[in-house]
mmCIF file of C-alpha atoms in Angstrom:
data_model
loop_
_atom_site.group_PDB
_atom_site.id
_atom_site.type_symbol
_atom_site.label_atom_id
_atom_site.label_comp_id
_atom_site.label_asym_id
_atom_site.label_seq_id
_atom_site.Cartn_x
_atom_site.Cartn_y
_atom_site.Cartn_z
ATOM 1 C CA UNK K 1476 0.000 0.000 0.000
ATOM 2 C CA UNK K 1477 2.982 2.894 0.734
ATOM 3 C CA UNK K 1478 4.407 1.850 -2.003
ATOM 4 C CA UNK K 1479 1.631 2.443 -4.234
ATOM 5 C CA UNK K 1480 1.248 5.678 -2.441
ATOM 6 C CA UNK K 1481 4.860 6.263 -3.122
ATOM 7 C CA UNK K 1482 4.508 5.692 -6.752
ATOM 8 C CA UNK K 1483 1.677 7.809 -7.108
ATOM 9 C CA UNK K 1484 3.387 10.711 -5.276
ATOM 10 C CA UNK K 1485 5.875 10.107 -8.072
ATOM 11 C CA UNK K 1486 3.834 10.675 -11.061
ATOM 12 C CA UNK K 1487 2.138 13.252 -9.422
ATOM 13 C CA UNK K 1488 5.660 15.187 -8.986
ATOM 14 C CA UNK K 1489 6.474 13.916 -12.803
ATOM 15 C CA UNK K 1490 3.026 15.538 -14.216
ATOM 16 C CA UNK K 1491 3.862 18.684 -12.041
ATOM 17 C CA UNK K 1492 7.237 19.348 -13.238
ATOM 18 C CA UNK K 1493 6.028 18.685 -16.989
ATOM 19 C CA UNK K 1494 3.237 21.236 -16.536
ATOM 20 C CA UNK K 1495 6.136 23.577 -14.966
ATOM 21 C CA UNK K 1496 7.854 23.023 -17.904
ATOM 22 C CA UNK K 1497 5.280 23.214 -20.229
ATOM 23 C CA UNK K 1498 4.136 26.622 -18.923
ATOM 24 C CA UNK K 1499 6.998 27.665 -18.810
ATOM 25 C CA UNK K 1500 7.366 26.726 -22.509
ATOM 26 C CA UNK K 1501 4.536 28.680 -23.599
ATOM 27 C CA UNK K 1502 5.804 31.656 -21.402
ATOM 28 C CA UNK K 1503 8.952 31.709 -23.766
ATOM 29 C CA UNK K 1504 7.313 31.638 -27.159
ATOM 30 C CA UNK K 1505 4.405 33.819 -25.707
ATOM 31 C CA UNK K 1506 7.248 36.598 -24.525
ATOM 32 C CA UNK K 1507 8.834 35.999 -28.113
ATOM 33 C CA UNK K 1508 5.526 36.486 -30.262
ATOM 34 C CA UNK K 1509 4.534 39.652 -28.107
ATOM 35 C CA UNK K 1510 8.353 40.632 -28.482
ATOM 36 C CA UNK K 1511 7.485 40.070 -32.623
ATOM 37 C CA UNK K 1512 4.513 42.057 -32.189
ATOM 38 C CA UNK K 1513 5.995 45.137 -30.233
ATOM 39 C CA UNK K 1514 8.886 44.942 -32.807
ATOM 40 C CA UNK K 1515 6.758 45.590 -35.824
ATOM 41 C CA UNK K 1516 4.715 48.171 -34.076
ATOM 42 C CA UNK K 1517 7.496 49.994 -33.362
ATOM 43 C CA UNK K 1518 8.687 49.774 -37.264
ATOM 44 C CA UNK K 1519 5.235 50.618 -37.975
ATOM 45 C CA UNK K 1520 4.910 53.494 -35.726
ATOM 46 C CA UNK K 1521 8.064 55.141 -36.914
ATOM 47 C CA UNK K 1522 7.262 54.944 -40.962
ATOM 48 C CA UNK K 1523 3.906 56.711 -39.883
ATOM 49 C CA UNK K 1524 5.763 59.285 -38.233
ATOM 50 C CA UNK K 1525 8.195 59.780 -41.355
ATOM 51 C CA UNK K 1526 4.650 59.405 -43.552
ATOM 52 C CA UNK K 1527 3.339 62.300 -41.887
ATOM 53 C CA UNK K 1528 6.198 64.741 -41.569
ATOM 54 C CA UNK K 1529 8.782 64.050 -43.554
ATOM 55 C CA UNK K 1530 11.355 64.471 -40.725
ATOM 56 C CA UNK K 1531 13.327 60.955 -39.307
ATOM 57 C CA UNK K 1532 13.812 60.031 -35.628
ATOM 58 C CA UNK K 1533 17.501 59.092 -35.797
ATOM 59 C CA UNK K 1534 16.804 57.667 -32.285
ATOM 60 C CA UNK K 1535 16.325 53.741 -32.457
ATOM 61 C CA UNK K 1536 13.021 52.945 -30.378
ATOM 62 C CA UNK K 1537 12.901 48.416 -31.666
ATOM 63 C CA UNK K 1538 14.817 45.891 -29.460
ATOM 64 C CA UNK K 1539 17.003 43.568 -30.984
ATOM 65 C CA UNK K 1540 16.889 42.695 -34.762
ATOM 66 C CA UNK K 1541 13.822 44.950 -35.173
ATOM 67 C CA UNK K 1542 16.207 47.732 -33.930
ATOM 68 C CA UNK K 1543 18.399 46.990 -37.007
ATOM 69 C CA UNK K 1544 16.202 46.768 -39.185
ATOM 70 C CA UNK K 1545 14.941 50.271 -38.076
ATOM 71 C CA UNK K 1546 18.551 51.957 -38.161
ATOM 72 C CA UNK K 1547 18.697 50.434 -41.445
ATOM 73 C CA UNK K 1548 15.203 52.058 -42.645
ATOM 74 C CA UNK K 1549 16.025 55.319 -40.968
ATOM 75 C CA UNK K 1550 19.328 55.581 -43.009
ATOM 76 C CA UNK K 1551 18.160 54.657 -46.427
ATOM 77 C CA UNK K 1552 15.431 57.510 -45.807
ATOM 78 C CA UNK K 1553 18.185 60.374 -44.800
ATOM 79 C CA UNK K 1554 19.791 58.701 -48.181
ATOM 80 C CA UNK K 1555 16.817 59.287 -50.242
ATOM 81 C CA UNK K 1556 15.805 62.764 -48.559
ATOM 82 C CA UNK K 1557 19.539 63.677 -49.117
ATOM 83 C CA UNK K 1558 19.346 62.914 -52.931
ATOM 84 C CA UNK K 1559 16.252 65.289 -52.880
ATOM 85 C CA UNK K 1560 17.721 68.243 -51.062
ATOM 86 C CA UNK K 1561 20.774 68.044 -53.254
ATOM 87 C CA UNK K 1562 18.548 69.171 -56.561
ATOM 88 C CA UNK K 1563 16.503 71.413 -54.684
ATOM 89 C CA UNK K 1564 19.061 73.292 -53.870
ATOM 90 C CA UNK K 1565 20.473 73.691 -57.705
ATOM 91 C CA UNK K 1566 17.115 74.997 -58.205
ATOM 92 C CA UNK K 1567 16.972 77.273 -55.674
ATOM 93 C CA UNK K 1568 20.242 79.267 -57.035
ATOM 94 C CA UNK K 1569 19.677 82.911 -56.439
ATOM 95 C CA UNK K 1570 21.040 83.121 -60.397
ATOM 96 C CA UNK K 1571 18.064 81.908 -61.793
ATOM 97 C CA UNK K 1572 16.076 84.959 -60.194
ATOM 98 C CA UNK K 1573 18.153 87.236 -62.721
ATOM 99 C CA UNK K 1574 19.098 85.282 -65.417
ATOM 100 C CA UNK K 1575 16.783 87.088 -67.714
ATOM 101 C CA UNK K 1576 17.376 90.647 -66.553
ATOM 102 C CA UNK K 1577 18.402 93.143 -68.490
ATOM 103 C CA UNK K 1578 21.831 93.349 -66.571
ATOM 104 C CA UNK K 1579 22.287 89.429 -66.594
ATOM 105 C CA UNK K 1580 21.868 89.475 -70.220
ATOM 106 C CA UNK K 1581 24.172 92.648 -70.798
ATOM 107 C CA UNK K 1582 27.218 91.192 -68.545
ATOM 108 C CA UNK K 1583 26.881 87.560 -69.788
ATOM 109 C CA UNK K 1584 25.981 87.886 -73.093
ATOM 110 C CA UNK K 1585 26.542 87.675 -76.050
ATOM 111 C CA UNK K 1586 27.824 84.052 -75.369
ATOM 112 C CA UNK K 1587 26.235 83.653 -72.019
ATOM 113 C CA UNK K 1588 28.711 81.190 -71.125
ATOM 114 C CA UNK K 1589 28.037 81.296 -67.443
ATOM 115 C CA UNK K 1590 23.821 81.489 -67.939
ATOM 116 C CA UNK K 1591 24.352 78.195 -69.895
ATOM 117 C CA UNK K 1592 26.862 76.562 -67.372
ATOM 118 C CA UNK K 1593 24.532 77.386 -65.016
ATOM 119 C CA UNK K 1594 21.977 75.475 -66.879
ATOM 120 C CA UNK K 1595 23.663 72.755 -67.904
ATOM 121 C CA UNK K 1596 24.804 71.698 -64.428
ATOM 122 C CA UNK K 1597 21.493 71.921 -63.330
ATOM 123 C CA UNK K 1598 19.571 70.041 -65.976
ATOM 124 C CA UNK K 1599 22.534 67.613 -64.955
ATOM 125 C CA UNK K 1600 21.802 67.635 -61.674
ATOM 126 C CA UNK K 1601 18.358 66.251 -62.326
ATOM 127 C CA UNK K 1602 19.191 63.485 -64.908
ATOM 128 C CA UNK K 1603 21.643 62.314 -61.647
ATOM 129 C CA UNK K 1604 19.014 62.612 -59.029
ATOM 130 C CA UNK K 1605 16.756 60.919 -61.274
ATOM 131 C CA UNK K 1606 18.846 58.029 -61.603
ATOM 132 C CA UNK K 1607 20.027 57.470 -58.216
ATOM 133 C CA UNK K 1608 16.098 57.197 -57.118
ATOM 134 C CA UNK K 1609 15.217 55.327 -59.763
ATOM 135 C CA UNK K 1610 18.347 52.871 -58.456
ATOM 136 C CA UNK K 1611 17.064 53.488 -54.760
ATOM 137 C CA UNK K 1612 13.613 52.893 -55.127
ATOM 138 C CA UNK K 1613 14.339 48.712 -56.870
ATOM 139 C CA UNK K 1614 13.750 45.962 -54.216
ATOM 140 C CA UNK K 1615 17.864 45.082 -55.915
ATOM 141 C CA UNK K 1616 19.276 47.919 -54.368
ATOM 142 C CA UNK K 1617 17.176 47.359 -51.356
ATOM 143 C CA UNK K 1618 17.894 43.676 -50.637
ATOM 144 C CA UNK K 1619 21.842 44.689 -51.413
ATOM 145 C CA UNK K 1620 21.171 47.396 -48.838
ATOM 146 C CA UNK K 1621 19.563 44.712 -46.555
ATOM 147 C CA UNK K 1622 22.263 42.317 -46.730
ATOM 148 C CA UNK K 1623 25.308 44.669 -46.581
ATOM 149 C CA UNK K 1624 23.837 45.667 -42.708
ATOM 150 C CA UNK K 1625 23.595 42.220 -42.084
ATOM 151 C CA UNK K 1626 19.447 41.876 -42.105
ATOM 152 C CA UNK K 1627 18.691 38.349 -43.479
ATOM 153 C CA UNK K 1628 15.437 36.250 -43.715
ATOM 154 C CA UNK K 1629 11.960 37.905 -42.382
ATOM 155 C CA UNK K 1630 13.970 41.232 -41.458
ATOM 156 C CA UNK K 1631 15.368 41.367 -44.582
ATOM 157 C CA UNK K 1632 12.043 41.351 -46.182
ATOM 158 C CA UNK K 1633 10.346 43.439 -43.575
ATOM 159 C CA UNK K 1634 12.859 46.503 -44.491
ATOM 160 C CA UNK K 1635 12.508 45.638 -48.059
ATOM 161 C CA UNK K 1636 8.889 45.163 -48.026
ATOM 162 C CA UNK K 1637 8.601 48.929 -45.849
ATOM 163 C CA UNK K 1638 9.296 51.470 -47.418
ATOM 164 C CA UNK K 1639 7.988 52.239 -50.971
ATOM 165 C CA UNK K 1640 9.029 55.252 -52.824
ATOM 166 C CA UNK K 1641 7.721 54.255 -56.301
ATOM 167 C CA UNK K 1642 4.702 57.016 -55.997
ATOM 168 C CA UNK K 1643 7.101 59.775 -54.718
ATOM 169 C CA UNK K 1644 9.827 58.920 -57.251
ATOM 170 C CA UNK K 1645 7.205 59.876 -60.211
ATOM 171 C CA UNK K 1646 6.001 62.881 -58.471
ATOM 172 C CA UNK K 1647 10.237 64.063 -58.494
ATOM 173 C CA UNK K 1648 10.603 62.861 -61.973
ATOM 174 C CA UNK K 1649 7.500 64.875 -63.207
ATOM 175 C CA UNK K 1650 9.290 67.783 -61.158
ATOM 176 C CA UNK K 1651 12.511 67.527 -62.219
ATOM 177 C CA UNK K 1652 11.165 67.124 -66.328
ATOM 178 C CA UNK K 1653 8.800 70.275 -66.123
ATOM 179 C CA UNK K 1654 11.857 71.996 -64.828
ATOM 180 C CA UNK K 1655 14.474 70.732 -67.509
ATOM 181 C CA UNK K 1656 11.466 71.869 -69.906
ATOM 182 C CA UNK K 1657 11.855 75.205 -68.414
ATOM 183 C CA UNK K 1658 15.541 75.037 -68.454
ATOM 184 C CA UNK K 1659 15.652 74.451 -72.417
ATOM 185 C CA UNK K 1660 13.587 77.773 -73.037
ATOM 186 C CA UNK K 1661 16.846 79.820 -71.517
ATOM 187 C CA UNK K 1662 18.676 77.726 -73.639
ATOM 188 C CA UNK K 1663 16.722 78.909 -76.078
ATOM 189 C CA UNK K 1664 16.404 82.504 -75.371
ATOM 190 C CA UNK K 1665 20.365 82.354 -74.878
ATOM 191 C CA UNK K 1666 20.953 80.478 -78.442
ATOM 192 C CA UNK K 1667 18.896 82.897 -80.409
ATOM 193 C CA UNK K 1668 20.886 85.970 -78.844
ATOM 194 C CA UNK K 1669 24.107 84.835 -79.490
ATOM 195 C CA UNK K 1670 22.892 83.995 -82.707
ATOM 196 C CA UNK K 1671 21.838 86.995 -83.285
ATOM 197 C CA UNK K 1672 24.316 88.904 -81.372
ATOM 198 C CA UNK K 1673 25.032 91.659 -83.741
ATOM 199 C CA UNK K 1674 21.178 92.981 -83.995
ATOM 200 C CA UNK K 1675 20.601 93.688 -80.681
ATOM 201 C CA UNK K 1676 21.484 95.777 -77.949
ATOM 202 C CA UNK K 1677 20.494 95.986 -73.828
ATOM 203 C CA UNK K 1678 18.747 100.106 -73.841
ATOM 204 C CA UNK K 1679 17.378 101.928 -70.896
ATOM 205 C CA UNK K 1680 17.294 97.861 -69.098
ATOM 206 C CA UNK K 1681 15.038 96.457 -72.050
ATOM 207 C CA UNK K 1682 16.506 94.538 -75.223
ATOM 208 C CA UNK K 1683 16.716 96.503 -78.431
ATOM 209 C CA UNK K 1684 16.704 94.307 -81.673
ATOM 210 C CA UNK K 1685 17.398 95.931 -84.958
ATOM 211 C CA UNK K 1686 14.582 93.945 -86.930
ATOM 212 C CA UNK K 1687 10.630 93.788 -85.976
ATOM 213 C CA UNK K 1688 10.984 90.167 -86.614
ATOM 214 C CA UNK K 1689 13.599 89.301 -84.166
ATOM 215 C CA UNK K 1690 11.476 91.409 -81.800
ATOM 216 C CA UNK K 1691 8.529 89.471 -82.394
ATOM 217 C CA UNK K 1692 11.015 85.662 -82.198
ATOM 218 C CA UNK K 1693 12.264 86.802 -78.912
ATOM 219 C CA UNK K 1694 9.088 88.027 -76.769
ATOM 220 C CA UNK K 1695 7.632 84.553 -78.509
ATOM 221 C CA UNK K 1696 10.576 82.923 -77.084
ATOM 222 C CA UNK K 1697 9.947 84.419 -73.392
ATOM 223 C CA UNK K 1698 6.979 84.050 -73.374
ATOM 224 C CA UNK K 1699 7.061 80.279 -73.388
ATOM 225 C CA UNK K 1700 9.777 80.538 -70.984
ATOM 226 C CA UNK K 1701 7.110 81.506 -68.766
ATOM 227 C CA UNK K 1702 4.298 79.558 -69.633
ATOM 228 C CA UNK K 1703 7.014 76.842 -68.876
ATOM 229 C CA UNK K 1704 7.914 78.219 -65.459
ATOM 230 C CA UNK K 1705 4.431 78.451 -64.584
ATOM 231 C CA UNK K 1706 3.915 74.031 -64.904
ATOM 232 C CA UNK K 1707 7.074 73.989 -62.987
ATOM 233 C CA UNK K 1708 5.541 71.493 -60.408
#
């Protein structure tokens, strides 16, 4: 009889410790999954935040893995935003504010050889910015991106699979084209002066052409200079 008792008392102990164990099994992968949870939340949370104002936390708020993947995301932003600022300012140079003055045209004409550098670099400019988004923005230079900061597997894909600039890169191509349309009027303007060099003159700050018709070609030509500044989106 005591040693039945004795055995039972055994399995008893035996069944406890499993359910010990067992709880305490689900109390690991529960703790991981809520872990999982928080760490996409947080990812989440801080893409909303860059959604909404354009500005990046460079403080890291995930734990663990989901903390490098963030650091990861919050650098290839800065990269993107930094490709931006770059062409905005070329197109905020002061220059263009005078480039078709009367003084501008007097000083730098007739060859306007700095009024077209200045264009030319800037058209440049956005033909470069154009292409490094368009490289940025392809899951390639993403998953490279991924890999070379060590992200592999889910995280890889979860910083891949995050951020989406495809929308964003039209809207800066569509800017950067109605700008280079812009761009090619001066060209123009500047093409048909030197041209034309010896038939016109800069008088009491207006432009002085010799010939009606070369009157009549140039207002056409700045005029659709500004109709072309005016889509500048």
């Amino acid at each position: 009889m005591d040693e039945k008792k004795s055995n039972s008392k055994k399995i008893i102990i035996i069944v406890a410790v499993i359910i010990i164990l067992v709880i305490g099994g689900i109390a690991i992968v529960a703790g991981s999954f809520i872990g999982e949870v928080a760490g996409q939340q947080t990812i989440n949370s801080e893409i909303e935040k860059i959604n909404q104002t354009g500005e990046v936390d460079q403080e890291i708020k995930a734990k663990g893995k989901y903390g490098e993947v963030e650091k990861v995301l919050k650098d290839y932003v800065l990269e993107y935003q930094a490709a931006g600022k770059e062409i905005q300012a070329q197109y905020q140079n002061e220059k263009f504010t005078t480039i078709l003055t009367a003084d501008n045209l007097k000083n730098d004409g007739p060859e306007f050889t700095e009024s077209k550098k200045l264009v030319a670099d800037t058209r440049a400019k956005g033909e470069e910015v154009k292409t490094k988004l368009a490289e940025m923005v392809s899951d390639e230079y993403k998953e490279k991106r991924a890999t070379d900061n060590g992200l592999t597997g889910k995280y890889k894909d979860l910083f891949v699979d995050s951020i989406k600039f495809e929308a964003e890169q039209k809207q800066v191509n569509a800017s950067i084209d109605s700008v280079n349309n812009y761009l090619e009027k001066l060209d123009e303007i500047f093409n048909f002066l030197n041209e034309n060099k010896d038939k016109w003159e800069i008088r009491n700050d207006k432009v002085e052409f010799s010939q009606m018709t070369l009157v009549t070609k140039y207002n056409s030509l700045i005029q659709l200079a500004s109709i072309a500044a005016q889509k500048i989106k």
